DNA sequence: TTCAATATGTAAGTTAAGATTATAGATATG
DNA sequence: CATATCTATAATCTTAACTTACATATTGAA
C-alpha cells in the first residue's frame, strides 16, 4: 500500500465520527477534542479529495454521496482495527502471569510459599515454568524470571530477591558426633554433586578445596543430589535459601557457609511491561524478601 | 467504539508495516520516516499492551504471537481504509467536471464555444447542467457554476466572466427603415417577454418605460421569446453576450443597450476544491473572457 | 419576535505527538 | 575480519493536531 497517497489517519477518523453522528460536536465529544479540531480535519480531507464530504444541514451536517461512501469504508476499517486491539487487550488481561525459574528455586523456595499467594489472590493466574536454560524474557514472552547471578543483565530491570548463601549440608546422622567448622572437616565424607551446574563446582573450588582429592558422587541432577543428601548418603551444597524446609524439619543440617560472591536470586522483569496481575505478583514477591538480605531466617 | 482505549493510529500503522516487512528499516522507508520513528512507535505499543510484539532476530525483527495476531488484524483494517480512499480518488479522477449554468447561458454562450474545448481537451469530461434555480455548489456537488448577478456570493470564489450588456434586439425586417436610438423608438412594436425572469422586467422598467403602455407578448420561456424575435414577431431583450451568434448571422440586430447595473455572468467555484480537469476547464473558460470586459466584439 | 441553547466556520496561538539526529552495539556476508 | 546493514535509544527539533476565541447560523420555546 502506498501510504503517501492516504491522508492523515487522524483526519479520516475524525471524518468517520462526524459522518456517523451527522454532527461535528458529537464527534468531537466522542474523540475527546473540540469541534474545531473535527472541522479542520474534515476541511483538510475535502481539500485533499477536491470534493465536498459533509454539507451543513440545519443544526448538524449530512454526508454527501462521496462522504457516505468514504464513511462506510472507514467505519469498517476502523472497526476491524478496534476489534483486533480489543482482542489483544482481552488476551493480555486473561493471560496468566508467566514466571521463569530454575527447577531448584521452584522446588526449594517458590513452591513452599506460592500456596499463600494463591490463597490471597485466587483471581491472579500464575504460570510457573521451571527451566535450566536461560530464557530471553522478551522473546519468550515471560513476565518475570527469578535468576541466579550477580544481577548484571543489561536491558532488564533487576532487583535482588534473596542471597544464595551457598552452604554445605548433610543429614544429621551422617555427621553425628563431628565438629564441623569448615569444608576441611568434611573431606572424608562423600560429596554429592550434579553433573550440570558448573557454577557450583567453581564456588566450592574457590574455598581452596581440590575436588580430585574428595570422594565425589556424581548425580544427574541437583534434585537427585539433594534427595541423596536427605537420605544420608553424603554432603550436598545448596543455596541455604532453597533448603529452609529441610533445615526446619531436621532432614538436613547446615555445616558451613561458602564464600559469597555477591550473587543471589534476582527478580528480573522487562522494563515497561506491566499489568495489574503482574504488579500484584511482584508486590507479593517483594514482600517475601528476608528482612535483612544478609540474614537468613 | 471507544477510541480512548485505542493507541495512536500512527503507532499501529508503524507496527503493521514493521511486522509485515519483519524489518524496521524497510517499514521506515515505506512510511517515509526514519527507522527510529518506527522503533519508538513499536516500543510505545508494547508498553501500552504490556507485552512484546516484535523481538529482534538477527538482522531484522520477528513478530511474537501477539504481534502476529495484531498485525494481521491491522493489515485488514488499514487495507480496507486504503481501498475506500483509493476508490474515492478514482471516482474523483473519473468524475466529469460538473458545471451548472442557466439554460440561456448554455445555449447562447457556452454551446457556441464548448466545441473548441472538446476538440482541444478530448480527455476532459464535461457535464453541463442547465438549471433555472440557484443551486448550492457545495451541497449539490458542482465544481463550477456560471451565475448571473452582481458577484456577491459569500463563501464562494467569484470572478467576472463577461458583462451581460442587456440589449433590445429584433429581426432586421421588423425595424426596416426605422432609426432606433432608445427604447422610446420601439414603443409601437410588440415586445416579447417571458413569464419567468422578473429581473428582466425590472431592468426594462429602470429605463423609465411603463410596461403597461406597451403591447407585451408573454411567452413561457425566454428561449421562446428569443425564437419569436428571430422570426420577426417582435422586440426581445437579451444579454448581448448571449446573442452574438444571432447578431453575426444577421438574424437579429441590436437596437439599443440598456443600463448596466454592474451585473454580469460570473465564474463561481468552491474555494479549495480543485482537480486537474477542473483547472484545465477554468483556464479555458478564463481565456474566453472578452479582451476588455466593457467592450463587446 | 426575541431570547437562549446549540450548531458550524475559521483565524490565531499553543502543545504534544511524531520525527530527526546522533551514537552505540549487534549481525550477517564477502 | 572488515564492511554494510541492521536495531536501540537518548536528546533535540518540527509540525500536525489541538485549543481558544469569536463570528455566524439554526432551532425551539417564552
XYZ file of C-alpha atoms (C1' of nucleotides) in Angstrom:
654
model
C 0.000 0.000 0.000
C 1.204 3.441 -0.801
C 0.654 5.388 2.379
C 1.809 8.658 0.887
C -1.422 8.816 -1.085
C -3.514 8.369 2.033
C -4.449 11.384 4.058
C -3.840 11.580 7.770
C -5.448 8.765 9.706
C -6.484 11.212 12.410
C -8.423 13.202 9.827
C -10.087 10.077 8.480
C -11.078 9.039 11.961
C -12.462 12.493 12.697
C -14.470 12.442 9.491
C -15.819 8.977 10.141
C -17.101 10.034 13.535
C -18.612 13.231 12.135
C -20.364 11.373 9.329
C -21.680 8.761 11.733
C -23.090 11.286 14.173
C -24.062 13.730 11.445
C -22.872 16.218 13.994
C -19.410 17.676 14.464
C -19.855 18.418 18.137
C -20.927 14.874 18.933
C -17.943 13.551 17.020
C -15.718 15.914 18.965
C -17.096 14.601 22.244
C -16.514 11.022 21.140
C -12.890 11.719 20.297
C -12.321 13.978 23.298
C -11.410 17.020 21.253
C -13.109 20.280 20.374
C -15.474 20.721 17.461
C -12.903 22.966 15.807
C -10.478 20.079 15.544
C -13.063 17.976 13.759
C -14.000 20.804 11.418
C -10.371 21.302 10.477
C -9.871 17.640 9.714
C -12.956 17.488 7.548
C -11.890 20.614 5.669
C -8.462 19.108 5.098
C -9.983 15.933 3.680
C -12.294 17.831 1.365
C -9.320 19.792 0.103
C -7.392 16.566 -0.318
C -10.120 14.884 -2.338
C -11.274 18.039 -4.129
C -14.826 17.156 -3.231
C -17.300 18.013 -0.505
C -17.811 15.240 2.019
C -20.122 16.881 4.530
C -22.614 19.646 3.907
C -24.175 21.725 6.583
C -27.747 20.814 7.233
C -29.517 22.980 9.731
C -28.121 22.183 13.104
C -25.735 19.471 12.071
C -24.177 18.083 8.930
C -25.059 15.455 6.341
C -22.630 13.425 4.271
C -22.610 13.828 0.506
C -22.643 10.722 -1.675
C -18.886 10.625 -1.698
C -18.827 11.210 2.039
C -21.250 8.397 2.681
C -19.175 6.008 0.633
C -15.992 7.024 2.396
C -17.531 6.897 5.835
C -18.867 3.390 5.277
C -15.465 2.087 4.259
C -13.729 3.854 7.097
C -16.202 2.542 9.651
C -15.412 -0.968 8.557
C -11.669 -0.402 8.557
C -11.537 1.314 11.917
C -13.948 -1.277 13.273
C -11.546 -4.005 12.296
C -8.708 -2.213 13.987
C -10.708 -1.596 17.115
C -11.639 -5.239 17.220
C -8.151 -6.639 16.997
C -6.916 -4.174 19.583
C -9.715 -5.193 21.922
C -8.888 -8.859 21.350
C -5.286 -8.246 22.213
C -6.212 -6.414 25.386
C -8.581 -9.200 26.336
C -5.904 -11.751 25.699
C -3.493 -9.697 27.781
C -5.924 -9.474 30.676
C -6.656 -13.180 30.619
C -3.093 -14.261 30.131
C -1.591 -15.638 33.336
C 1.496 -14.057 34.831
C 4.284 -16.183 33.397
C 7.298 -16.841 35.575
C 10.518 -18.477 34.565
C 12.556 -20.065 37.359
C 15.168 -22.762 37.802
C 13.817 -26.093 38.967
C 15.768 -25.767 42.205
C 14.327 -22.378 43.002
C 10.854 -23.563 42.147
C 11.032 -26.570 44.423
C 13.053 -25.108 47.261
C 11.790 -21.547 47.509
C 8.757 -20.780 45.401
C 6.605 -23.850 45.996
C 6.713 -23.627 49.780
C 5.436 -20.018 49.518
C 3.172 -19.929 46.463
C 0.281 -21.529 48.309
C -0.098 -18.380 50.381
C -0.217 -16.302 47.223
C -2.871 -18.487 45.668
C -4.948 -18.198 48.793
C -4.575 -14.425 48.944
C -5.104 -13.805 45.236
C -7.282 -16.543 43.777
C -8.074 -14.256 40.823
C -4.465 -13.913 39.656
C -3.437 -16.703 37.328
C 0.156 -17.797 37.675
C 2.113 -19.944 35.271
C 5.433 -21.206 36.615
C 7.919 -22.572 34.113
C 10.969 -24.259 35.584
C 13.833 -24.325 33.080
C 17.562 -24.769 33.369
C 18.407 -22.775 30.263
C 18.497 -19.000 30.436
C 15.486 -17.739 28.558
C 15.050 -14.405 26.831
C 12.280 -12.653 28.741
C 11.296 -10.581 25.764
C 11.433 -13.191 23.078
C 9.844 -15.937 25.089
C 7.109 -13.712 26.426
C 7.753 -14.187 30.133
C 6.608 -11.506 32.503
C 9.164 -12.185 35.183
C 12.083 -14.502 35.872
C 13.949 -15.352 39.028
C 17.556 -15.724 38.009
C 20.623 -16.730 39.899
C 23.581 -14.462 39.292
C 25.271 -11.186 40.079
C 22.399 -9.060 38.907
C 24.109 -7.781 35.810
C 21.633 -8.283 32.983
C 21.661 -5.215 30.805
C 18.394 -4.045 29.339
C 16.342 -5.678 32.070
C 15.106 -4.426 35.375
C 16.785 -6.365 38.183
C 16.171 -6.489 41.907
C 17.735 -8.794 44.497
C 15.206 -11.178 45.963
C 17.400 -13.205 48.301
C 21.065 -14.065 48.601
C 22.016 -17.597 47.711
C 24.167 -18.338 50.796
C 25.706 -21.499 49.456
C 26.069 -23.928 52.296
C 27.341 -27.424 52.841
C 24.540 -29.606 54.149
C 24.061 -33.178 55.273
C 21.673 -35.429 57.142
C 22.242 -35.142 60.919
C 23.016 -38.868 61.205
C 25.874 -38.575 58.728
C 27.731 -36.101 60.837
C 26.739 -37.367 64.245
C 29.418 -36.565 66.796
C 31.506 -34.434 64.414
C 32.509 -30.871 64.917
C 32.312 -29.169 61.574
C 33.532 -25.614 61.094
C 34.889 -25.659 57.589
C 34.981 -27.788 54.473
C 38.191 -29.440 55.546
C 36.249 -31.227 58.263
C 34.161 -32.932 55.570
C 36.879 -34.234 53.279
C 36.422 -37.825 54.389
C 32.699 -37.886 53.639
C 31.198 -38.493 50.193
C 30.265 -35.283 48.355
C 27.167 -35.268 46.213
C 27.411 -33.115 43.074
C 25.315 -32.919 39.980
C 26.755 -33.060 36.517
C 25.001 -29.939 35.269
C 25.758 -26.881 37.338
C 29.377 -25.956 36.801
C 28.894 -22.805 38.851
C 28.609 -24.942 41.944
C 31.949 -26.667 41.352
C 33.618 -23.287 40.912
C 32.092 -21.997 44.124
C 33.476 -24.964 46.015
C 36.903 -24.683 44.414
C 37.090 -21.030 45.426
C 37.160 -22.344 49.007
C 40.521 -23.877 48.275
C 39.324 -27.449 48.004
C 40.730 -29.744 45.350
C 37.746 -31.796 44.263
C 40.036 -34.521 42.929
C 41.048 -35.355 46.472
C 37.475 -35.818 47.644
C 35.217 -38.771 47.133
C 32.676 -37.162 44.809
C 29.476 -38.906 43.829
C 28.072 -37.512 40.589
C 24.345 -37.406 40.154
C 22.398 -36.453 37.105
C 20.540 -33.541 38.572
C 20.819 -31.310 41.557
C 17.446 -32.580 42.770
C 18.884 -36.039 42.969
C 21.891 -34.743 44.879
C 19.647 -33.015 47.372
C 17.465 -36.069 47.678
C 20.508 -38.275 48.247
C 21.758 -35.976 50.973
C 18.409 -36.128 52.731
C 18.783 -39.875 52.606
C 22.083 -39.536 54.442
C 24.240 -40.547 51.505
C 26.630 -37.637 51.640
C 27.238 -33.904 51.764
C 25.431 -31.581 49.381
C 25.982 -27.936 48.549
C 22.888 -25.832 48.127
C 21.826 -22.250 48.457
C 20.672 -22.043 52.025
C 17.606 -20.063 50.923
C 16.413 -23.079 48.930
C 16.614 -25.659 51.686
C 14.847 -23.890 54.504
C 12.201 -26.601 54.580
C 14.739 -29.388 55.009
C 16.577 -27.433 57.695
C 13.434 -26.733 59.626
C 12.281 -30.329 59.519
C 15.705 -31.582 60.554
C 16.242 -33.547 57.347
C 19.401 -31.583 56.796
C 21.709 -29.545 58.962
C 23.865 -26.650 57.801
C 27.513 -27.490 58.153
C 29.365 -24.464 56.905
C 28.716 -21.483 54.674
C 30.652 -20.978 51.470
C 32.075 -17.640 50.436
C 29.538 -15.317 48.920
C 30.473 -13.643 45.673
C 27.661 -11.115 45.792
C 25.434 -13.430 43.855
C 21.886 -14.325 44.646
C 18.413 -14.808 43.259
C 17.095 -11.772 41.434
C 13.684 -10.691 40.278
C 14.130 -9.880 36.618
C 11.477 -8.086 34.578
C 11.199 -6.358 31.236
C 11.160 -2.607 31.815
C 7.847 -1.056 30.880
C 5.971 -4.314 30.639
C 3.329 -4.256 33.267
C -0.193 -5.362 34.100
C -2.396 -5.391 37.157
C -1.838 -9.095 37.695
C 1.889 -8.785 37.303
C 2.015 -5.902 39.742
C 0.106 -7.944 42.315
C 2.511 -10.814 41.974
C 5.608 -8.633 42.111
C 4.357 -6.880 45.209
C 3.844 -10.233 46.894
C 7.223 -11.453 45.719
C 8.988 -8.431 47.184
C 7.203 -8.974 50.483
C 8.890 -12.384 50.635
C 12.356 -10.862 50.776
C 14.153 -11.621 54.042
C 14.039 -8.590 56.366
C 17.739 -8.074 56.063
C 19.042 -9.610 52.905
C 22.234 -10.770 54.600
C 20.458 -12.645 57.388
C 18.685 -15.884 56.569
C 15.961 -16.861 58.963
C -16.259 2.416 19.578
C -14.276 3.775 22.479
C -11.315 5.462 20.867
C -9.708 6.361 24.148
C -8.781 2.701 24.614
C -7.104 2.531 21.247
C -3.493 3.530 20.951
C -2.312 6.021 18.388
C -3.205 5.062 14.845
C 0.197 6.231 13.661
C 1.826 3.771 16.030
C -0.423 0.953 14.872
C 0.384 1.734 11.264
C 4.094 1.806 12.019
C 3.871 -1.533 13.772
C 1.868 -3.119 10.977
C 4.485 -2.121 8.446
C 7.308 -3.346 10.674
C 5.614 -6.700 11.264
C 4.886 -7.113 7.566
C 8.449 -6.391 6.487
C 9.956 -8.054 9.538
C 12.342 -5.164 9.249
C 12.152 -1.745 10.880
C 14.220 -0.022 8.238
C 12.048 -1.279 5.403
C 8.947 -0.158 7.265
C 10.542 3.236 7.759
C 11.211 3.532 4.037
C 7.624 2.597 3.249
C 6.269 5.267 5.564
C 8.885 7.834 4.595
C 10.279 8.217 8.070
C 13.435 7.119 9.859
C 13.811 3.737 11.500
C 13.987 5.468 14.868
C 10.434 6.702 14.460
C 9.238 3.156 13.817
C 11.175 1.826 16.780
C 9.606 4.419 19.058
C 6.112 3.555 17.914
C 6.649 -0.142 18.436
C 8.071 0.484 21.879
C 5.073 2.634 22.753
C 2.673 -0.096 21.669
C 4.488 -2.754 23.659
C 4.296 -0.523 26.698
C 0.621 0.078 26.021
C -0.198 -3.624 25.745
C 2.284 -4.771 28.383
C 3.513 -7.392 26.001
C 6.289 -7.793 23.455
C 5.120 -7.541 19.873
C 8.394 -7.715 17.969
C 11.597 -9.433 19.004
C 14.935 -8.845 17.434
C 16.014 -11.643 15.206
C 19.441 -11.330 13.737
C 19.289 -8.618 11.143
C 15.646 -7.775 11.407
C 12.733 -8.457 13.702
C 10.089 -11.142 14.066
C 6.608 -10.718 15.470
C 5.631 -12.577 18.619
C 2.357 -14.494 18.686
C 0.539 -11.453 19.973
C 2.287 -9.306 17.388
C 1.310 -11.619 14.562
C -2.311 -11.554 15.645
C -2.336 -7.786 15.926
C -0.535 -7.258 12.638
C -2.997 -9.460 10.780
C -5.981 -7.526 12.068
C -4.335 -4.199 11.395
C -3.395 -5.191 7.869
C -7.012 -5.943 7.145
C -8.255 -2.740 8.751
C -5.741 -0.482 7.090
C -6.277 -2.325 3.847
C -9.955 -1.524 4.000
C -9.199 2.117 4.618
C -6.670 2.255 1.814
C -9.182 0.685 -0.506
C -12.013 3.097 0.151
C -9.648 6.047 -0.141
C -8.379 4.733 -3.448
C -11.947 4.245 -4.648
C -12.804 7.792 -3.762
C -9.771 9.114 -5.580
C -10.592 7.010 -8.590
C -14.133 8.259 -8.549
C -12.834 11.804 -8.246
C -10.492 11.369 -11.178
C -13.157 9.818 -13.357
C -15.870 12.219 -12.361
C -16.527 14.774 -15.084
C -16.176 18.452 -14.350
C -19.722 19.415 -13.456
C -20.946 22.834 -14.492
C -24.179 24.491 -13.505
C -25.456 27.191 -15.886
C -28.729 28.843 -16.829
C -30.341 27.488 -19.977
C -29.874 30.853 -21.695
C -26.188 30.983 -20.961
C -25.772 27.406 -22.055
C -27.481 27.958 -25.402
C -26.266 31.465 -26.151
C -22.725 31.497 -24.839
C -21.381 28.123 -23.764
C -22.587 25.884 -26.601
C -21.111 28.016 -29.379
C -17.725 27.777 -27.668
C -17.633 24.380 -25.995
C -16.855 22.578 -29.261
C -13.442 24.190 -29.292
C -12.811 22.970 -25.772
C -13.824 19.430 -26.615
C -11.503 19.485 -29.573
C -8.599 20.841 -27.523
C -9.147 18.616 -24.485
C -10.799 15.382 -25.549
C -9.638 13.776 -22.281
C -11.513 16.171 -20.008
C -15.053 15.074 -19.356
C -17.547 17.894 -19.004
C -21.048 17.663 -17.642
C -23.193 20.739 -18.271
C -26.355 21.089 -16.227
C -28.677 23.901 -17.263
C -30.994 24.920 -14.433
C -33.046 27.951 -13.651
C -32.918 27.524 -9.879
C -29.865 28.651 -7.950
C -28.053 25.555 -6.805
C -25.753 25.164 -3.817
C -22.369 24.361 -5.271
C -21.220 22.549 -2.190
C -24.333 20.595 -1.423
C -25.099 19.635 -4.972
C -21.529 18.723 -5.740
C -20.922 21.037 -8.683
C -17.385 22.031 -9.474
C -18.235 25.343 -11.080
C -21.273 27.468 -11.886
C -21.757 30.413 -14.196
C -24.162 32.694 -12.409
C -25.793 35.922 -13.422
C -25.614 38.601 -10.758
C -23.514 41.225 -9.054
C -20.825 38.828 -7.929
C -21.707 38.935 -4.276
C -21.901 35.317 -3.150
C -20.168 34.996 0.186
C -18.175 31.871 0.872
C -17.559 31.211 -2.798
C -14.804 32.261 -5.107
C -16.212 34.608 -7.768
C -14.708 36.027 -10.938
C -16.415 38.055 -13.684
C -16.601 36.142 -16.945
C -18.461 38.617 -19.117
C -20.827 41.516 -18.632
C -24.441 40.931 -19.556
C -24.976 44.070 -21.651
C -28.734 43.790 -21.818
C -29.848 44.942 -25.240
C -33.069 45.357 -27.152
C -32.988 43.199 -30.266
C -35.212 42.474 -33.241
C -35.171 40.904 -36.654
C -33.880 43.391 -39.247
C -37.125 43.180 -41.261
C -39.149 44.303 -38.258
C -37.315 47.551 -37.923
C -36.645 48.185 -41.607
C -36.402 51.898 -42.277
C -36.553 52.923 -38.608
C -33.975 54.923 -36.716
C -33.764 53.470 -33.264
C -31.674 55.130 -30.568
C -33.634 54.424 -27.429
C -36.474 52.281 -26.119
C -38.980 55.029 -26.826
C -38.488 54.420 -30.548
C -39.800 50.884 -30.067
C -42.965 51.522 -28.112
C -45.244 50.796 -31.066
C -43.724 47.390 -31.747
C -44.717 44.182 -29.895
C -42.336 43.325 -27.017
C -41.583 39.703 -26.345
C -41.107 38.844 -22.662
C -41.043 35.577 -20.812
C -43.111 34.877 -17.755
C -40.205 33.612 -15.659
C -37.394 36.106 -15.349
C -38.587 39.005 -13.218
C -35.124 40.513 -13.278
C -35.570 41.328 -16.929
C -38.782 43.300 -16.334
C -37.062 45.303 -13.631
C -34.130 46.069 -15.903
C -36.516 47.410 -18.527
C -38.506 49.431 -16.041
C -35.333 51.073 -14.764
C -35.113 52.659 -18.238
C -38.263 54.597 -17.425
C -40.613 52.529 -19.524
C -44.109 51.721 -18.260
C -44.665 48.176 -19.495
C -48.414 48.625 -19.187
C -48.340 51.088 -22.089
C -46.554 48.656 -24.425
C -48.018 45.781 -26.366
C -46.289 42.935 -24.480
C -46.478 39.363 -25.711
C -45.868 36.897 -22.895
C -44.107 33.672 -23.705
C -43.471 30.747 -21.442
C -39.730 30.779 -21.601
C -37.016 33.151 -22.614
C -35.950 30.719 -25.326
C -39.355 31.087 -26.913
C -39.110 34.865 -26.721
C -35.751 34.796 -28.437
C -37.010 32.391 -31.054
C -40.044 34.558 -31.710
C -37.842 37.615 -32.162
C -35.708 35.773 -34.702
C -38.949 35.021 -36.533
C -39.620 38.744 -36.731
C -42.531 38.723 -34.294
C -41.287 41.472 -32.013
C -38.566 43.024 -29.889
C -36.687 40.923 -27.365
C -34.339 41.876 -24.545
C -31.322 39.713 -24.058
C -27.834 39.955 -22.702
C -25.806 40.900 -25.741
C -23.158 38.381 -24.805
C -25.689 35.595 -25.284
C -26.857 36.513 -28.774
C -23.586 37.007 -30.569
C -24.436 34.212 -32.939
C -27.741 35.736 -33.952
C -26.135 39.149 -34.363
C -23.350 37.794 -36.525
C -25.685 35.874 -38.758
C -27.983 38.860 -39.113
C -30.952 37.100 -37.551
C -31.131 39.888 -35.020
C -29.842 43.409 -34.853
C -29.004 45.310 -31.703
C -31.325 48.245 -31.262
C -30.229 49.886 -28.037
C -28.332 48.976 -24.897
C -29.997 49.027 -21.512
C -28.383 50.476 -18.427
C -25.836 48.237 -16.810
C -26.118 47.718 -13.095
C -22.673 46.201 -12.737
C -24.112 42.767 -13.189
C -22.821 40.046 -15.429
C -22.003 36.385 -15.728
C -19.558 35.141 -13.106
C -17.440 32.070 -12.753
C -18.291 30.709 -9.312
C -16.282 27.958 -7.651
C -15.896 26.403 -4.217
C -12.651 27.647 -2.671
C -10.175 24.861 -2.206
C -11.958 22.391 -4.393
C -9.738 21.627 -7.286
C -8.641 18.921 -9.687
C -6.526 18.733 -12.800
C -9.586 18.513 -15.038
C -11.282 21.420 -13.325
C -8.167 23.548 -13.633
C -7.979 22.818 -17.349
C -11.563 23.849 -17.842
C -11.263 27.011 -15.745
C -8.161 28.053 -17.632
C -10.006 27.668 -20.905
C -13.043 29.479 -19.535
C -10.944 32.464 -18.483
C -9.368 32.609 -21.903
C -12.856 33.158 -23.306
C -13.271 36.451 -21.448
C -13.586 39.394 -23.790
C -10.305 41.346 -24.025
C -11.801 44.339 -22.312
C -14.821 43.351 -20.304
C -16.661 46.559 -21.215
C -16.223 46.167 -24.952
C -18.220 43.509 -26.748
C -16.719 42.407 -30.035
C -40.282 38.284 17.897
C -36.762 37.800 20.756
C -34.022 35.069 23.623
C -31.445 31.020 24.996
C -29.388 26.889 23.558
C -26.895 24.527 20.298
C -24.742 24.203 15.946
C -20.891 25.189 12.439
C -16.764 28.177 10.457
C -12.352 29.843 10.798
C -8.159 32.544 12.269
C -4.514 32.607 15.667
C -1.811 30.695 19.051
C -0.196 26.578 21.782
C 1.077 21.886 22.694
C 2.467 17.477 22.407
C 2.940 13.636 19.188
C 5.947 12.344 15.986
C 10.085 12.832 13.561
C 15.144 13.554 13.102
C 19.864 13.384 14.550
C 23.489 11.123 16.631
C 25.710 7.434 18.805
C 26.336 2.631 20.187
C 26.054 -2.168 19.644
C 24.670 -6.318 17.115
C 24.869 -9.469 12.985
C 25.141 -11.156 8.568
C 28.185 -11.577 4.174
C 32.021 -11.390 1.085
C 37.680 -9.613 9.985
C 36.138 -5.698 7.669
C 32.115 -3.676 5.815
C 27.472 -2.969 5.130
C 23.147 -3.344 7.296
C 20.554 -3.844 10.911
C 18.297 -2.477 15.849
C 18.266 0.520 20.301
C 17.740 4.688 22.499
C 18.590 9.361 24.223
C 18.323 14.249 23.012
C 16.518 17.587 20.220
C 13.597 19.615 16.903
C 9.372 20.129 13.839
C 4.901 20.400 12.786
C 0.378 18.191 12.799
C -3.127 18.451 15.740
C -5.444 20.767 19.098
C -7.418 24.711 21.837
C -9.017 29.289 22.317
C -11.765 32.890 20.825
C -15.047 34.986 18.255
C -18.454 35.100 14.429
C -22.490 33.239 12.294
C -26.459 30.180 11.677
C -30.426 27.354 13.207
C -33.932 25.758 16.335
C -37.436 25.940 19.713
C -39.701 27.999 23.433
C -41.106 32.073 26.178
